[in-house]
Short mmCIF file of C-alpha atoms in Angstrom, two decimals:
data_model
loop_
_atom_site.label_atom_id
_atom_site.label_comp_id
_atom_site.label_asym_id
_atom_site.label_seq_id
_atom_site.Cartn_x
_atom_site.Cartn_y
_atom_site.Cartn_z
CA UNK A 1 14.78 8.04 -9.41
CA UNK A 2 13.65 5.92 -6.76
CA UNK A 3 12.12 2.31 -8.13
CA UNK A 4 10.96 -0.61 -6.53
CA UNK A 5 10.93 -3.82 -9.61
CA UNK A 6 9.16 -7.07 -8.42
CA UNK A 7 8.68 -10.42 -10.78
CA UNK A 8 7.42 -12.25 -11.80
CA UNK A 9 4.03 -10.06 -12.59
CA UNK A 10 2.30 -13.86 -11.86
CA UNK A 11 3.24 -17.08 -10.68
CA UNK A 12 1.14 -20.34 -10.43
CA UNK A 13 2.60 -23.06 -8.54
CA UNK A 14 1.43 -26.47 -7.97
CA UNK A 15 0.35 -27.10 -4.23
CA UNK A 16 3.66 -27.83 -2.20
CA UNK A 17 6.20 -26.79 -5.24
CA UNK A 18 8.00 -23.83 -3.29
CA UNK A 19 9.55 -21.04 -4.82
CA UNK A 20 10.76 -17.38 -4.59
CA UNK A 21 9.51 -13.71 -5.06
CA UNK A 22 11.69 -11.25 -6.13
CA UNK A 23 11.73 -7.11 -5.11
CA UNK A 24 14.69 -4.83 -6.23
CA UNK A 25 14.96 -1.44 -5.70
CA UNK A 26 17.05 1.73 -6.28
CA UNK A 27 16.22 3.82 -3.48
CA UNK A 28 18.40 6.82 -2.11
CA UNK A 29 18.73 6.05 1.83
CA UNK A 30 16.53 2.88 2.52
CA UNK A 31 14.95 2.87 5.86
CA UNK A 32 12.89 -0.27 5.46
CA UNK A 33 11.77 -2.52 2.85
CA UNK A 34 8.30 -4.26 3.81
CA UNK A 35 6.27 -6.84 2.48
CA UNK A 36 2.51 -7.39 2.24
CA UNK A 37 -0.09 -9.28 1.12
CA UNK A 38 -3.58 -8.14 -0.74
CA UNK A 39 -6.47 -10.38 -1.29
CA UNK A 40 -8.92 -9.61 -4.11
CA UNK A 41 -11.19 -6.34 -2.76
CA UNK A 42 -9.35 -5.73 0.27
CA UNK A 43 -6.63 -3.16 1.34
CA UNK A 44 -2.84 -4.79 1.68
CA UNK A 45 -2.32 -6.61 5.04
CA UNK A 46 1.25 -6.35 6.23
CA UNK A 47 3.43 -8.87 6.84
CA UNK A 48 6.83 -8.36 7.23
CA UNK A 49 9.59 -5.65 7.90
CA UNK A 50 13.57 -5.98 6.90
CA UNK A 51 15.86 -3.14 8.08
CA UNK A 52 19.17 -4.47 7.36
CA UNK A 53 21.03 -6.58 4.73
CA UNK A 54 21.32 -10.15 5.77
CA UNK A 55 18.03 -9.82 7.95
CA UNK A 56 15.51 -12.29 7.73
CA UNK A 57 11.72 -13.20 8.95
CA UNK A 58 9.76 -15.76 8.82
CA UNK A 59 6.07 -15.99 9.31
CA UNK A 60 4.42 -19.70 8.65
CA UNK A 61 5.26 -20.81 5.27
CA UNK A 62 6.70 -17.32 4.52
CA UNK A 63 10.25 -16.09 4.69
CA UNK A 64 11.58 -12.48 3.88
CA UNK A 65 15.24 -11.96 3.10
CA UNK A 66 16.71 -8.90 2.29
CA UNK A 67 19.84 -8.00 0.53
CA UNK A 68 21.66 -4.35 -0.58
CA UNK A 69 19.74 -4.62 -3.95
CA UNK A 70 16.82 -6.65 -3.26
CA UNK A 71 14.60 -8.76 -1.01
CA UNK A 72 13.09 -12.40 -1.98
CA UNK A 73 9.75 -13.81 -0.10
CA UNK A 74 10.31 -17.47 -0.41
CA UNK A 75 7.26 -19.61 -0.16
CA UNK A 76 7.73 -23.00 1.06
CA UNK A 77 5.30 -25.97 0.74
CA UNK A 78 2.35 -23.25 -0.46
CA UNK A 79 -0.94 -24.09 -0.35
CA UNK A 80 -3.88 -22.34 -1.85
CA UNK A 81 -4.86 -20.08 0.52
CA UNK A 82 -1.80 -18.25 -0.13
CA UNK A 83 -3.35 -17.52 -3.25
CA UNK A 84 -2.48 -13.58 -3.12
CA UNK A 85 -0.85 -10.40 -4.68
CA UNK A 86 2.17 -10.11 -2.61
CA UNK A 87 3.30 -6.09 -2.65
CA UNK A 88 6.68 -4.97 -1.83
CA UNK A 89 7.12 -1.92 -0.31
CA UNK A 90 10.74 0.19 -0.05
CA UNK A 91 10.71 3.02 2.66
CA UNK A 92 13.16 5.68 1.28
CA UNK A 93 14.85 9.04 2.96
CA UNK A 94 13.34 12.13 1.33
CA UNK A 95 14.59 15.89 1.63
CA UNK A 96 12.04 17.68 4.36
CA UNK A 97 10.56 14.71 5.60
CA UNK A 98 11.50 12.65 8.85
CA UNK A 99 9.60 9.55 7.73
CA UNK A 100 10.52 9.19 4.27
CA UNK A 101 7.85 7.95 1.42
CA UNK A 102 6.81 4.06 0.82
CA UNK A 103 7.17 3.47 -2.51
CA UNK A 104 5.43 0.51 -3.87
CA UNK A 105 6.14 -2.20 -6.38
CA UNK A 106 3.46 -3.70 -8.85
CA UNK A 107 3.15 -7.00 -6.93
CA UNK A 108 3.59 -10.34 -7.74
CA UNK A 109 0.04 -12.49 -8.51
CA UNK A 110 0.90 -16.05 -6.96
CA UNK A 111 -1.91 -18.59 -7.90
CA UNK A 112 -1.51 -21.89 -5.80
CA UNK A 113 -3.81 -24.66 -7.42
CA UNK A 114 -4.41 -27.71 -5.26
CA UNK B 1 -8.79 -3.27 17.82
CA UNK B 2 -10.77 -2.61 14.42
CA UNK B 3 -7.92 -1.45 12.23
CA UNK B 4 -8.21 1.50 9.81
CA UNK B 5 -12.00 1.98 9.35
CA UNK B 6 -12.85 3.30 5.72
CA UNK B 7 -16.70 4.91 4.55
CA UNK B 8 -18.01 4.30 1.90
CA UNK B 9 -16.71 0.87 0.89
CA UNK B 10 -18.05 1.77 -2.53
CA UNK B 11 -19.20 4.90 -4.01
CA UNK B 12 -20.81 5.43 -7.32
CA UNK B 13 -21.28 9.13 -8.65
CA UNK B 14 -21.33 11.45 -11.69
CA UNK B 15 -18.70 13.71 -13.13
CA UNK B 16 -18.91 16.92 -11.90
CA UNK B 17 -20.05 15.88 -8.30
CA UNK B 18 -18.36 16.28 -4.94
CA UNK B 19 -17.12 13.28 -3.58
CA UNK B 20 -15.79 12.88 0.28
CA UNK B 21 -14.23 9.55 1.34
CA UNK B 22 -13.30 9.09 5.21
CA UNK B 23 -11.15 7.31 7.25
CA UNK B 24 -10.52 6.91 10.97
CA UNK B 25 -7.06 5.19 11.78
CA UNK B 26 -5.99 2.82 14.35
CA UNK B 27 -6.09 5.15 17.71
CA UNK B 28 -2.75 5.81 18.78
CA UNK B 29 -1.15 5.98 15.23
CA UNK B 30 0.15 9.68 14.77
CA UNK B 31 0.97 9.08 10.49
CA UNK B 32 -2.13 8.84 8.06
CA UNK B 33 -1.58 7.59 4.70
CA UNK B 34 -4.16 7.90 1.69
CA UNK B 35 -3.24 5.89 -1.45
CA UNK B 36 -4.69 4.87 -4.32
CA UNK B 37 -4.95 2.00 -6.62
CA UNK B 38 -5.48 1.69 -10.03
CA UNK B 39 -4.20 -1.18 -12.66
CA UNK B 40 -2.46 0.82 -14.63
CA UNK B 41 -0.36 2.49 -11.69
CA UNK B 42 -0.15 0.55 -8.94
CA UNK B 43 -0.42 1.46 -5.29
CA UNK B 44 0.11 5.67 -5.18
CA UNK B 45 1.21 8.10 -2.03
CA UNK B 46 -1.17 11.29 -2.11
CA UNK B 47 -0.91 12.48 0.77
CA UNK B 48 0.12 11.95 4.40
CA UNK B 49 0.00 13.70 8.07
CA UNK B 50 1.64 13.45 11.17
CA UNK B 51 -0.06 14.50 14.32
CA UNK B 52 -2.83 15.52 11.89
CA UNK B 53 -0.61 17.79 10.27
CA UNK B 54 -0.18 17.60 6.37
CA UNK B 55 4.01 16.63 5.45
CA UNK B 56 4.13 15.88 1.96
CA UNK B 57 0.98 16.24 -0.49
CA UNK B 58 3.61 15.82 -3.54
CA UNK B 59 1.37 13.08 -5.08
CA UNK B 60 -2.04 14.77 -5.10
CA UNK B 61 -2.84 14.90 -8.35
CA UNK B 62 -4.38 18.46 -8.82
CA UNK B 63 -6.11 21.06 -7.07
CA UNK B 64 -9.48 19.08 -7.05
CA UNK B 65 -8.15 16.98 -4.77
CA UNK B 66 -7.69 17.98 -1.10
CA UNK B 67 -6.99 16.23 2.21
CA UNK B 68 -7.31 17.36 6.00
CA UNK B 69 -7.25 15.60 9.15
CA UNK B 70 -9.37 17.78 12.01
CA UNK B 71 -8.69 15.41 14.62
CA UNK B 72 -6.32 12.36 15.44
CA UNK B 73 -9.07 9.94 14.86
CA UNK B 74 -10.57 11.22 11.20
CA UNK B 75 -9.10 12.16 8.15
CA UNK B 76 -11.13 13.25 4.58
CA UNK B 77 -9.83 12.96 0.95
CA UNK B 78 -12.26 14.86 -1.32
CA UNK B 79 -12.52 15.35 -4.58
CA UNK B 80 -14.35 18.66 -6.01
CA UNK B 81 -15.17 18.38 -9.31
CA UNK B 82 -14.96 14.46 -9.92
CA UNK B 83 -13.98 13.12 -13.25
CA UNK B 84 -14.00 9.73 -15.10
CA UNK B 85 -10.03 9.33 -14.45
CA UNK B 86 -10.62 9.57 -10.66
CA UNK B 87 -11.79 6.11 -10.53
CA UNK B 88 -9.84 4.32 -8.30
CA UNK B 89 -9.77 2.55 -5.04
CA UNK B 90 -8.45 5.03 -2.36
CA UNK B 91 -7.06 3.55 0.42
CA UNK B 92 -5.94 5.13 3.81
CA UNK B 93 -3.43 3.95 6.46
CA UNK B 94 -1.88 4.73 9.98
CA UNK B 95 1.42 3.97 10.84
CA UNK B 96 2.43 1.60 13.91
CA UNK B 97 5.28 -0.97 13.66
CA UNK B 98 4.40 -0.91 9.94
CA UNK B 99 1.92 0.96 7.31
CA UNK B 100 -1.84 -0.68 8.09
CA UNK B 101 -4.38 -0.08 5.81
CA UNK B 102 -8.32 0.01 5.64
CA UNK B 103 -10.18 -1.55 2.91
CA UNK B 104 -10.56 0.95 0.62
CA UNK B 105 -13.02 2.98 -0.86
CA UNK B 106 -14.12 1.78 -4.73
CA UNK B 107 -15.16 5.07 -6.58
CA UNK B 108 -16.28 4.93 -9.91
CA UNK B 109 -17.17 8.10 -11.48
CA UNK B 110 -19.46 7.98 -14.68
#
């Protein structure tokens, strides 16, 4: 069955103390693996996509990797208006369908205090 | 370009009543995407189109739920009857480079 695992479930981090968010997944046939942000009472705002293993983006003080069995958003020097859930999203092949479903991890709840 | 525009933002109603969310996507997106978004499951495919044609409506829950798309710029998820479980916030999207999304509908149903 196709899963998509992220963690922690919440992280607080000091202003400037960088770290890393995890996503794995088991998909059959991935076809992208995407990353996005959602504020409290707003819809997810996208923010990255990773086709291939060893692919990487960057986007201010965010950077997506992306591996065979996972994907890590590292956060560098965060400050707290990064203050977020951060969803990741796997794009997976599926029988009778061209595009393939986005499945959806639980997110990760950073918390950046100043 | 306004994104995906959602109506209502917030809907309050009774079990047993019809309710009708809309969406109109970012023009020139040919998928449409509603999800929803409780605590308990996370983010959920119900159902999406492509050129305003339904693909895959695996994830609507049950027959009270149904979906259509007239037109490229308007979609409808409605619910007929509504019960106390549907509360959720839907969301829709449209596809471009990536999945965009509006900014969701909050139903509560009493």
């Amino acid at each position: 069955e196709d899963q998509v695992t992220q963690s922690p479930e919440a992280l607080r981090l000091q202003e400037g103390e960088s770290s890393s968010l995890n996503c794995s997944y088991t998909v059959s046939g991935l076809r992208g693996l995407f990353w996005y942000r959602q504020d409290p009472g707003k819809g997810p705002e996208f923010l990255f996509t990773l086709y291939s293993a060893g692919e990487e983006k960057e986007k201010e003080r965010l950077k997506a990797t992306l591996t065979k069995k996972e994907s890590f958003l590292h956060i560098t020097a965060p400050k707290p208006e990064d203050s977020a859930t951060y969803l990741c999203a796997v794009q997976a092949n599926r029988r009778g369908s061209t595009l393939g479903r986005l499945y959806f991890g639980r997110g990760t709840q950073l918390t950046v205090w100043p | 370009d306004a994104g995906v525009i959602q109506s209502p933002r917030h809907e309050v109603t009774e079990m047993g009543q019809e309710v009708t969310l809309r969406c109109k996507p970012i023009s020139g997106h040919d998928y449409l995407f509603w999800y929803r978004q409780t605590m308990m499951r996370g983010l959920e495919l119900l159902i999406y189109f492509n050129n305003n044609v339904p693909i895959d409506d695996s994830g609507m829950p049950e027959d009270r739920f149904s979906a259509k798309m007239p037109n490229a710029s308007f979609s409808t998820l409605k619910i007929q009857p509504s019960e106390p479980r549907d509360s959720a916030v839907y969301f829709c999207a449209s596809r471009g480079q990536g999945w965009y999304f509006g900014p969701g509908t909050r139903l509560t149903v009493l």
